[in-house]
Amino acid sequence: MSISYLIKRILQMLLTVIIAVTLSFILIRALPGDPAERFYGDPRIPEEVKQEIKAAFGLDKPVLIQYLNFLKQFFKGDLGVSYTYNRKVVQVVLERLPWTLFLTAVPTILSMIASLKIGVYIGCKRNSFADKVIRYIAFALHSVPTFWFALLLILLFSFKLQWFPLQGMVAPNVKGYETILSLLHHAALPWLTLFVINVPGFAMYVRNMVISILGEEFIITARAKGLTQAQIRKKHILRNALGPLFSMLTLRIAGMLGGAVLIETIFSWKGMGLLVLEASRNSDYPLLQATVLITIVSVILANFLADLLQATFDPRVRFE
Amino acid sequence: MKKRRSFLKDLLKSFEGVVGLVVLSVLVFCAIFAPLIAPYDPYDITQRGRRLQPPSKDHIMGTDWYGTDIFSQIVYGARTSLTVGFLTALGVSVIGGFLGVIAGAFGKGIDILIMRIVDFVMVLPGLPLMIMVLTYLGSSFWTLTFVLVVFGWAGISRVVRAIVLSEKKRGYVEAALCAGASKWYIIRKHLLPASYPILVVNTAFSAAGAMLAEAGLSFLGFSDPKVISWGKMLSLARTSNALVLGGWWWVVYPGLAIFLASFSIMSLGIASERILNPKISGRRE
């Protein structure tokens, strides 16, 4: 990978982050129900105290100075203090981040592997019976609300069959390696939900990629030089479908990290998604803002990584 | 007029078209004639029965923790879901379509600016942001529709722009330019009509997406406190521990309604896509 490509992407990423921070700053000031106003808006608070509070939060300065301070603080990792936790919001959020990644990354990777298999299989057998059936199931799954699907899985696996726990992350009173087993046991249902919901979109994307790859001349060449179907699949189709799959991933990351709110709520999984909801219910504005902002930054970072992976697998991207 | 009739005929010939049309018609019928179809008025607290009754002759889909008839709530809930879906799709198509046409038609700086905004909006994690905005604004029917439009228009504008760009290269647009037609005239008479088919299809997909998103937000508690919606029913079911209490009917039926509503509109979208744009038929899922 060329250095100039890397630098270009890093600069782009930084710019996107700055825009996100800027918009977040504007949003908070443009929307009605200013949290600071609520804080010092109480008529019983004397005027001098109000001025002091304003000065303490830097709200007495011009908007531009406030904005620059906000940017500076963001890059220093200082996004204020949570009302409910009484700790720095960045700390609270960063403690939750790994749990959300653990919850979303595993089913994402598994669904990518499964969709590669399914997509290549039905793509090579276009319009066969299997292709039609899988396509229709994938189409129907688009309309299944993720959170409802999770509830149905709970109904089946937690209540009827009693295979998996209803919610939570680790069973109480477990120690040592049993903690890990318990964690996996608790993660199974949310993983299954995300896996099933993700596969259709990915698989259809791979299928369409495969169909367009099959029309390329190098496939004809490969056939002409006597490669078997299995060899063509492995060497030419799979390799060429991998790059675009990562670009598909970049489009889905936002939805996945954002959609974690629903899954985490249903399974009481203490990740960032649940934190967003908690902060919203408690009117903990600094925490809410920081969680959303850090989610956005995570999405941007994940996109960057997916782009790098795509560039590794698909040299064409690097030379665009 | 003749063209329109043949479109409907083609729609009735396709499997997805018929399925979509039938299911959607039933739902729309329910929404319009809700007071006549629903056996009880779910807004009237005097018409409540015993709590958490399984499906029976009196309550074909059972009752919830408050004794309200589930079937009646689903019938009334169709009003909320379909209206949110319709209004969001309308808003999204108007804004996305307009910006897409402008970007494609004017090109250069305007195009770059609009497309950069589109790229940015597309990577935003919608749900947490919507929650943040709704926390500030308070959730009502209108604020919900508003956030769905604000975070939903980007995809459409990108598609419309692509259509406009390819249309611009065709001879008749250049001919119109040479004949002295103004830019706005060409946009109105040529470029916009050329993107209508794609706009129609994407409107259908947006409507389905909006209904799913509305259900998700309502499920998380961001719903209009004054109206019944399917997502809100599921939200109440979760907070009242319906599954622990054994009330599966309270969870299964509202979700089924959300699925059917989204599925019927998606089916119509897919069917019209095949009719309006035969080139890509079979390529999409």
Short mmCIF file of N, CA and C in Angstrom, two decimals, chain B residues 183-274:
data_model
loop_
_atom_site.label_atom_id
_atom_site.label_comp_id
_atom_site.label_asym_id
_atom_site.label_seq_id
_atom_site.Cartn_x
_atom_site.Cartn_y
_atom_site.Cartn_z
N LYS B 183 -31.61 26.31 -18.07
CA LYS B 183 -31.25 25.17 -17.25
C LYS B 183 -32.46 24.64 -16.45
N TRP B 184 -33.20 25.58 -15.87
CA TRP B 184 -34.34 25.17 -15.05
C TRP B 184 -35.42 24.49 -15.90
N TYR B 185 -35.55 24.99 -17.16
CA TYR B 185 -36.53 24.37 -18.06
C TYR B 185 -36.14 22.91 -18.32
N ILE B 186 -34.85 22.70 -18.58
CA ILE B 186 -34.38 21.33 -18.85
C ILE B 186 -34.56 20.44 -17.63
N ILE B 187 -34.24 21.02 -16.45
CA ILE B 187 -34.42 20.24 -15.23
C ILE B 187 -35.88 19.83 -15.08
N ARG B 188 -36.77 20.80 -15.29
CA ARG B 188 -38.19 20.54 -15.07
C ARG B 188 -38.76 19.58 -16.11
N LYS B 189 -38.38 19.82 -17.37
CA LYS B 189 -39.03 19.08 -18.46
C LYS B 189 -38.34 17.76 -18.80
N HIS B 190 -37.04 17.69 -18.56
CA HIS B 190 -36.32 16.48 -19.00
C HIS B 190 -35.69 15.68 -17.86
N LEU B 191 -34.85 16.36 -17.07
CA LEU B 191 -34.07 15.61 -16.09
C LEU B 191 -34.93 15.05 -14.97
N LEU B 192 -35.85 15.87 -14.47
CA LEU B 192 -36.70 15.41 -13.38
C LEU B 192 -37.61 14.25 -13.81
N PRO B 193 -38.30 14.40 -14.95
CA PRO B 193 -39.13 13.27 -15.40
C PRO B 193 -38.32 11.99 -15.63
N ALA B 194 -37.08 12.14 -16.09
CA ALA B 194 -36.27 10.94 -16.35
C ALA B 194 -35.97 10.19 -15.06
N SER B 195 -35.95 10.92 -13.94
CA SER B 195 -35.60 10.24 -12.70
C SER B 195 -36.84 9.76 -11.93
N TYR B 196 -38.03 10.02 -12.47
CA TYR B 196 -39.25 9.60 -11.77
C TYR B 196 -39.32 8.09 -11.47
N PRO B 197 -39.01 7.23 -12.47
CA PRO B 197 -39.13 5.79 -12.16
C PRO B 197 -38.30 5.38 -10.95
N ILE B 198 -37.03 5.81 -10.94
CA ILE B 198 -36.15 5.47 -9.82
C ILE B 198 -36.68 6.07 -8.52
N LEU B 199 -37.22 7.28 -8.65
CA LEU B 199 -37.74 7.98 -7.48
C LEU B 199 -38.92 7.20 -6.88
N VAL B 200 -39.77 6.68 -7.77
CA VAL B 200 -40.94 5.92 -7.31
C VAL B 200 -40.49 4.69 -6.53
N VAL B 201 -39.54 3.95 -7.12
CA VAL B 201 -39.05 2.73 -6.49
C VAL B 201 -38.42 3.04 -5.14
N ASN B 202 -37.58 4.07 -5.12
CA ASN B 202 -36.90 4.41 -3.87
C ASN B 202 -37.85 4.96 -2.82
N THR B 203 -38.93 5.60 -3.28
CA THR B 203 -39.92 6.07 -2.34
C THR B 203 -40.53 4.88 -1.59
N ALA B 204 -40.79 3.81 -2.35
CA ALA B 204 -41.34 2.61 -1.72
C ALA B 204 -40.37 2.06 -0.69
N PHE B 205 -39.09 1.95 -1.06
CA PHE B 205 -38.10 1.41 -0.12
C PHE B 205 -37.97 2.32 1.11
N SER B 206 -38.01 3.65 0.88
CA SER B 206 -37.90 4.58 2.01
C SER B 206 -39.09 4.43 2.95
N ALA B 207 -40.28 4.25 2.37
CA ALA B 207 -41.47 4.12 3.20
C ALA B 207 -41.32 2.90 4.10
N ALA B 208 -40.87 1.79 3.53
CA ALA B 208 -40.68 0.57 4.32
C ALA B 208 -39.63 0.80 5.40
N GLY B 209 -38.51 1.42 5.01
CA GLY B 209 -37.45 1.69 5.97
C GLY B 209 -37.93 2.59 7.09
N ALA B 210 -38.74 3.60 6.73
CA ALA B 210 -39.24 4.55 7.73
C ALA B 210 -40.15 3.85 8.73
N MET B 211 -40.98 2.92 8.24
CA MET B 211 -41.88 2.22 9.15
C MET B 211 -41.10 1.35 10.12
N LEU B 212 -40.03 0.71 9.61
CA LEU B 212 -39.18 -0.10 10.50
C LEU B 212 -38.48 0.79 11.53
N ALA B 213 -37.98 1.94 11.07
CA ALA B 213 -37.26 2.84 11.97
C ALA B 213 -38.21 3.41 13.02
N GLU B 214 -39.42 3.76 12.58
CA GLU B 214 -40.40 4.30 13.52
C GLU B 214 -40.72 3.25 14.58
N ALA B 215 -40.87 2.01 14.14
CA ALA B 215 -41.16 0.93 15.08
C ALA B 215 -40.02 0.79 16.08
N GLY B 216 -38.78 0.87 15.59
CA GLY B 216 -37.61 0.74 16.46
C GLY B 216 -37.56 1.86 17.49
N LEU B 217 -37.77 3.10 17.01
CA LEU B 217 -37.74 4.24 17.93
C LEU B 217 -38.87 4.17 18.96
N SER B 218 -40.06 3.79 18.49
CA SER B 218 -41.18 3.66 19.42
C SER B 218 -40.90 2.56 20.44
N PHE B 219 -40.25 1.50 19.97
CA PHE B 219 -39.92 0.40 20.85
C PHE B 219 -38.99 0.87 21.97
N LEU B 220 -38.10 1.81 21.63
CA LEU B 220 -37.17 2.33 22.63
C LEU B 220 -37.82 3.39 23.52
N GLY B 221 -39.08 3.68 23.25
CA GLY B 221 -39.78 4.65 24.10
C GLY B 221 -39.92 6.03 23.48
N PHE B 222 -39.47 6.19 22.23
CA PHE B 222 -39.59 7.49 21.59
C PHE B 222 -40.80 7.49 20.67
N SER B 223 -41.97 7.51 21.28
CA SER B 223 -43.18 7.51 20.46
C SER B 223 -44.08 8.63 20.95
N ASP B 224 -45.03 8.97 20.12
CA ASP B 224 -46.00 9.98 20.50
C ASP B 224 -46.85 9.40 21.63
N PRO B 225 -46.86 10.06 22.81
CA PRO B 225 -47.61 9.47 23.93
C PRO B 225 -49.10 9.39 23.64
N LYS B 226 -49.58 10.16 22.67
CA LYS B 226 -51.02 10.22 22.46
C LYS B 226 -51.55 9.18 21.47
N VAL B 227 -50.68 8.60 20.67
CA VAL B 227 -51.21 7.67 19.66
C VAL B 227 -50.69 6.24 19.86
N ILE B 228 -51.48 5.29 19.39
CA ILE B 228 -51.09 3.88 19.45
C ILE B 228 -50.25 3.57 18.22
N SER B 229 -49.13 2.89 18.43
CA SER B 229 -48.38 2.41 17.27
C SER B 229 -47.87 1.01 17.58
N TRP B 230 -47.51 0.30 16.54
CA TRP B 230 -47.07 -1.09 16.71
C TRP B 230 -45.79 -1.17 17.54
N GLY B 231 -44.88 -0.23 17.26
CA GLY B 231 -43.63 -0.22 18.01
C GLY B 231 -43.88 0.04 19.49
N LYS B 232 -44.84 0.94 19.76
CA LYS B 232 -45.15 1.26 21.15
C LYS B 232 -45.78 0.06 21.85
N MET B 233 -46.60 -0.70 21.14
CA MET B 233 -47.18 -1.91 21.74
C MET B 233 -46.06 -2.85 22.19
N LEU B 234 -45.06 -3.01 21.30
CA LEU B 234 -43.94 -3.90 21.65
C LEU B 234 -43.13 -3.32 22.80
N SER B 235 -43.02 -2.00 22.83
CA SER B 235 -42.29 -1.35 23.92
C SER B 235 -42.98 -1.63 25.25
N LEU B 236 -44.31 -1.48 25.27
CA LEU B 236 -45.08 -1.77 26.49
C LEU B 236 -44.95 -3.24 26.86
N ALA B 237 -44.97 -4.10 25.83
CA ALA B 237 -44.85 -5.53 26.10
C ALA B 237 -43.51 -5.83 26.77
N ARG B 238 -42.45 -5.15 26.34
CA ARG B 238 -41.14 -5.41 26.91
C ARG B 238 -41.06 -4.88 28.34
N THR B 239 -41.52 -3.63 28.53
CA THR B 239 -41.40 -3.05 29.87
C THR B 239 -42.32 -3.75 30.86
N SER B 240 -43.41 -4.36 30.37
CA SER B 240 -44.30 -5.09 31.29
C SER B 240 -43.91 -6.56 31.38
N ASN B 241 -42.77 -6.93 30.81
CA ASN B 241 -42.30 -8.32 30.87
C ASN B 241 -43.31 -9.31 30.31
N ALA B 242 -43.87 -8.98 29.15
CA ALA B 242 -44.89 -9.84 28.55
C ALA B 242 -44.42 -11.29 28.42
N LEU B 243 -43.16 -11.47 28.00
CA LEU B 243 -42.68 -12.83 27.76
C LEU B 243 -42.56 -13.61 29.07
N VAL B 244 -42.09 -12.93 30.12
CA VAL B 244 -41.97 -13.60 31.42
C VAL B 244 -43.35 -14.03 31.92
N LEU B 245 -44.35 -13.19 31.64
CA LEU B 245 -45.70 -13.48 32.09
C LEU B 245 -46.41 -14.46 31.16
N GLY B 246 -45.73 -14.86 30.08
CA GLY B 246 -46.30 -15.83 29.16
C GLY B 246 -47.17 -15.23 28.07
N GLY B 247 -47.16 -13.91 27.94
CA GLY B 247 -48.05 -13.27 26.95
C GLY B 247 -47.41 -13.15 25.58
N TRP B 248 -47.12 -14.30 24.96
CA TRP B 248 -46.45 -14.28 23.65
C TRP B 248 -47.25 -13.52 22.59
N TRP B 249 -48.61 -13.58 22.70
CA TRP B 249 -49.45 -12.92 21.68
C TRP B 249 -49.22 -11.42 21.65
N TRP B 250 -48.84 -10.87 22.79
CA TRP B 250 -48.60 -9.43 22.88
C TRP B 250 -47.33 -9.05 22.11
N VAL B 251 -46.41 -9.98 21.92
CA VAL B 251 -45.16 -9.72 21.23
C VAL B 251 -45.26 -10.13 19.76
N VAL B 252 -45.89 -11.28 19.50
CA VAL B 252 -45.87 -11.84 18.14
C VAL B 252 -46.70 -10.99 17.17
N TYR B 253 -47.95 -10.65 17.55
CA TYR B 253 -48.84 -10.01 16.57
C TYR B 253 -48.42 -8.60 16.13
N PRO B 254 -48.05 -7.71 17.07
CA PRO B 254 -47.64 -6.37 16.59
C PRO B 254 -46.42 -6.44 15.67
N GLY B 255 -45.47 -7.34 15.99
CA GLY B 255 -44.29 -7.47 15.14
C GLY B 255 -44.65 -7.98 13.76
N LEU B 256 -45.61 -8.90 13.74
CA LEU B 256 -46.09 -9.43 12.46
C LEU B 256 -46.69 -8.31 11.61
N ALA B 257 -47.41 -7.42 12.28
CA ALA B 257 -48.01 -6.29 11.56
C ALA B 257 -46.92 -5.41 10.95
N ILE B 258 -45.87 -5.13 11.73
CA ILE B 258 -44.77 -4.30 11.21
C ILE B 258 -44.14 -4.99 10.00
N PHE B 259 -43.90 -6.30 10.15
CA PHE B 259 -43.29 -7.06 9.06
C PHE B 259 -44.15 -6.98 7.80
N LEU B 260 -45.46 -7.25 7.95
CA LEU B 260 -46.34 -7.27 6.78
C LEU B 260 -46.40 -5.91 6.10
N ALA B 261 -46.44 -4.85 6.89
CA ALA B 261 -46.52 -3.51 6.30
C ALA B 261 -45.26 -3.23 5.48
N SER B 262 -44.09 -3.49 6.09
CA SER B 262 -42.85 -3.23 5.38
C SER B 262 -42.71 -4.16 4.18
N PHE B 263 -43.06 -5.42 4.38
CA PHE B 263 -42.92 -6.42 3.32
C PHE B 263 -43.79 -6.09 2.12
N SER B 264 -45.03 -5.65 2.36
CA SER B 264 -45.91 -5.36 1.23
C SER B 264 -45.38 -4.20 0.40
N ILE B 265 -44.86 -3.19 1.09
CA ILE B 265 -44.36 -2.03 0.35
C ILE B 265 -43.06 -2.38 -0.39
N MET B 266 -42.19 -3.17 0.27
CA MET B 266 -40.97 -3.62 -0.41
C MET B 266 -41.32 -4.43 -1.65
N SER B 267 -42.34 -5.29 -1.53
CA SER B 267 -42.74 -6.12 -2.68
C SER B 267 -43.20 -5.24 -3.83
N LEU B 268 -44.00 -4.22 -3.50
CA LEU B 268 -44.45 -3.31 -4.55
C LEU B 268 -43.26 -2.60 -5.18
N GLY B 269 -42.30 -2.23 -4.33
CA GLY B 269 -41.10 -1.55 -4.85
C GLY B 269 -40.33 -2.43 -5.81
N ILE B 270 -40.11 -3.69 -5.41
CA ILE B 270 -39.38 -4.63 -6.26
C ILE B 270 -40.13 -4.85 -7.57
N ALA B 271 -41.45 -5.04 -7.47
CA ALA B 271 -42.25 -5.29 -8.68
C ALA B 271 -42.18 -4.10 -9.62
N SER B 272 -42.31 -2.87 -9.07
CA SER B 272 -42.28 -1.72 -9.99
C SER B 272 -40.87 -1.49 -10.53
N GLU B 273 -39.87 -1.88 -9.75
CA GLU B 273 -38.51 -1.73 -10.26
C GLU B 273 -38.31 -2.60 -11.51
N ARG B 274 -38.84 -3.83 -11.45
CA ARG B 274 -38.71 -4.73 -12.61
C ARG B 274 -39.43 -4.17 -13.83
#
